[in-house]
């Protein structure tokens, strides 16, 4: 039987707060695998992988809504398209920052 992790253990492994995990649960991004007798959220390794994906997408600028859409689709082509769009957005922001930067 696979060992289940508490939200605290999940948070520590993924480098996020327990509050973030609760938010992801509320937003439908990450659901507990089961609940303990004390009604604590418990997660398996697959949930940790989902959490790590959420964290990675969030770090590159995806909104929670965009992340939810990508997780629901699960299609690699959809994720690739979203990443390409995000890269284009980042390039545009970089251009704007460089263009407006004062010359020294």
CSV table of C-alpha atoms in Angstrom, one decimal:
chain,number,residue,atom,x,y,z
A,1,UNK,CA,0.0,0.0,0.0
A,2,UNK,CA,1.3,3.4,-1.0
A,3,UNK,CA,2.1,5.8,1.9
A,4,UNK,CA,-0.2,8.8,2.0
A,5,UNK,CA,1.2,12.3,2.7
A,6,UNK,CA,-0.5,15.1,4.7
A,7,UNK,CA,-0.8,18.5,3.3
A,8,UNK,CA,2.1,19.6,5.4
A,9,UNK,CA,4.3,16.9,3.9
A,10,UNK,CA,3.1,17.8,0.4
A,11,UNK,CA,3.8,21.5,1.0
A,12,UNK,CA,7.3,20.8,2.2
A,13,UNK,CA,8.2,18.5,-0.8
A,14,UNK,CA,6.8,21.0,-3.3
A,15,UNK,CA,8.1,24.1,-1.7
A,16,UNK,CA,4.7,25.7,-1.2
A,17,UNK,CA,2.6,26.7,1.8
A,18,UNK,CA,-0.3,24.6,3.2
A,19,UNK,CA,-2.5,27.6,2.5
A,20,UNK,CA,-1.5,27.2,-1.2
A,21,UNK,CA,-2.5,23.6,-1.2
A,22,UNK,CA,-5.9,24.5,0.4
A,23,UNK,CA,-6.4,27.1,-2.3
A,24,UNK,CA,-5.6,24.6,-5.1
A,25,UNK,CA,-8.2,22.3,-3.5
A,26,UNK,CA,-10.8,25.1,-3.4
A,27,UNK,CA,-10.1,26.0,-7.0
A,28,UNK,CA,-10.4,22.3,-8.1
A,29,UNK,CA,-6.8,21.9,-9.1
A,30,UNK,CA,-5.6,19.4,-6.5
A,31,UNK,CA,-8.0,17.1,-4.6
A,32,UNK,CA,-7.0,14.9,-1.7
A,33,UNK,CA,-6.7,11.2,-2.4
A,34,UNK,CA,-8.6,10.6,0.8
A,35,UNK,CA,-9.2,11.9,4.3
A,36,UNK,CA,-7.9,10.6,7.5
A,37,UNK,CA,-10.1,9.6,10.5
A,38,UNK,CA,-9.4,13.1,11.9
A,39,UNK,CA,-10.6,14.6,8.6
A,40,UNK,CA,-7.0,15.6,7.5
A,41,UNK,CA,-6.4,15.8,3.7
A,42,UNK,CA,-4.1,12.9,2.5
A,43,UNK,CA,-2.4,12.7,-0.8
A,44,UNK,CA,-0.6,10.1,-2.9
A,45,UNK,CA,2.5,10.4,-5.1
A,46,UNK,CA,0.3,11.1,-8.2
A,47,UNK,CA,-1.1,14.2,-6.3
A,48,UNK,CA,2.5,15.3,-5.6
A,49,UNK,CA,3.3,15.2,-9.3
A,50,UNK,CA,0.2,17.3,-10.0
A,51,UNK,CA,1.2,19.8,-7.4
A,52,UNK,CA,4.7,20.0,-8.8
A,53,UNK,CA,3.2,20.7,-12.2
A,54,UNK,CA,0.9,23.4,-10.8
A,55,UNK,CA,3.9,25.0,-9.1
A,56,UNK,CA,6.0,24.9,-12.3
A,57,UNK,CA,3.2,26.4,-14.4
A,58,UNK,CA,2.5,29.1,-11.8
A,59,UNK,CA,6.2,30.0,-11.8
A,60,UNK,CA,6.3,30.7,-15.5
A,61,UNK,CA,3.2,33.0,-15.2
A,62,UNK,CA,0.2,30.8,-15.8
A,63,UNK,CA,-3.0,31.8,-14.0
A,64,UNK,CA,-4.9,29.3,-11.9
A,65,UNK,CA,-7.6,29.2,-14.5
A,66,UNK,CA,-5.1,28.4,-17.2
A,67,UNK,CA,-3.5,25.7,-15.1
A,68,UNK,CA,-6.9,24.2,-14.3
A,69,UNK,CA,-7.7,24.1,-18.1
A,70,UNK,CA,-4.4,22.4,-18.8
A,71,UNK,CA,-4.8,19.9,-16.1
A,72,UNK,CA,-8.3,19.0,-17.3
A,73,UNK,CA,-7.3,18.6,-20.9
A,74,UNK,CA,-4.2,16.5,-20.1
A,75,UNK,CA,-3.3,16.6,-23.8
A,76,UNK,CA,0.4,17.2,-24.4
A,77,UNK,CA,-0.4,19.3,-27.5
A,78,UNK,CA,-2.7,21.6,-25.4
A,79,UNK,CA,0.0,22.1,-22.8
A,80,UNK,CA,2.6,22.7,-25.6
A,81,UNK,CA,0.4,25.3,-27.2
A,82,UNK,CA,-0.2,27.0,-23.9
A,83,UNK,CA,3.6,27.1,-23.2
A,84,UNK,CA,4.2,28.6,-26.6
A,85,UNK,CA,1.7,31.3,-26.0
A,86,UNK,CA,3.2,31.9,-22.6
A,87,UNK,CA,6.7,32.2,-24.1
A,88,UNK,CA,5.4,34.7,-26.6
A,89,UNK,CA,3.8,36.7,-23.9
A,90,UNK,CA,7.1,36.7,-21.9
A,91,UNK,CA,9.1,37.8,-25.0
A,92,UNK,CA,6.7,40.7,-25.5
A,93,UNK,CA,7.1,41.8,-21.8
A,94,UNK,CA,10.8,41.5,-22.2
A,95,UNK,CA,10.8,43.7,-25.3
A,96,UNK,CA,8.6,46.3,-23.5
A,97,UNK,CA,10.9,46.4,-20.5
A,98,UNK,CA,14.0,46.7,-22.6
A,99,UNK,CA,12.4,49.4,-24.8
A,100,UNK,CA,11.3,51.5,-21.7
A,101,UNK,CA,14.6,51.1,-19.8
A,102,UNK,CA,16.5,54.3,-19.5
A,103,UNK,CA,19.9,54.3,-21.2
A,104,UNK,CA,22.8,55.0,-18.8
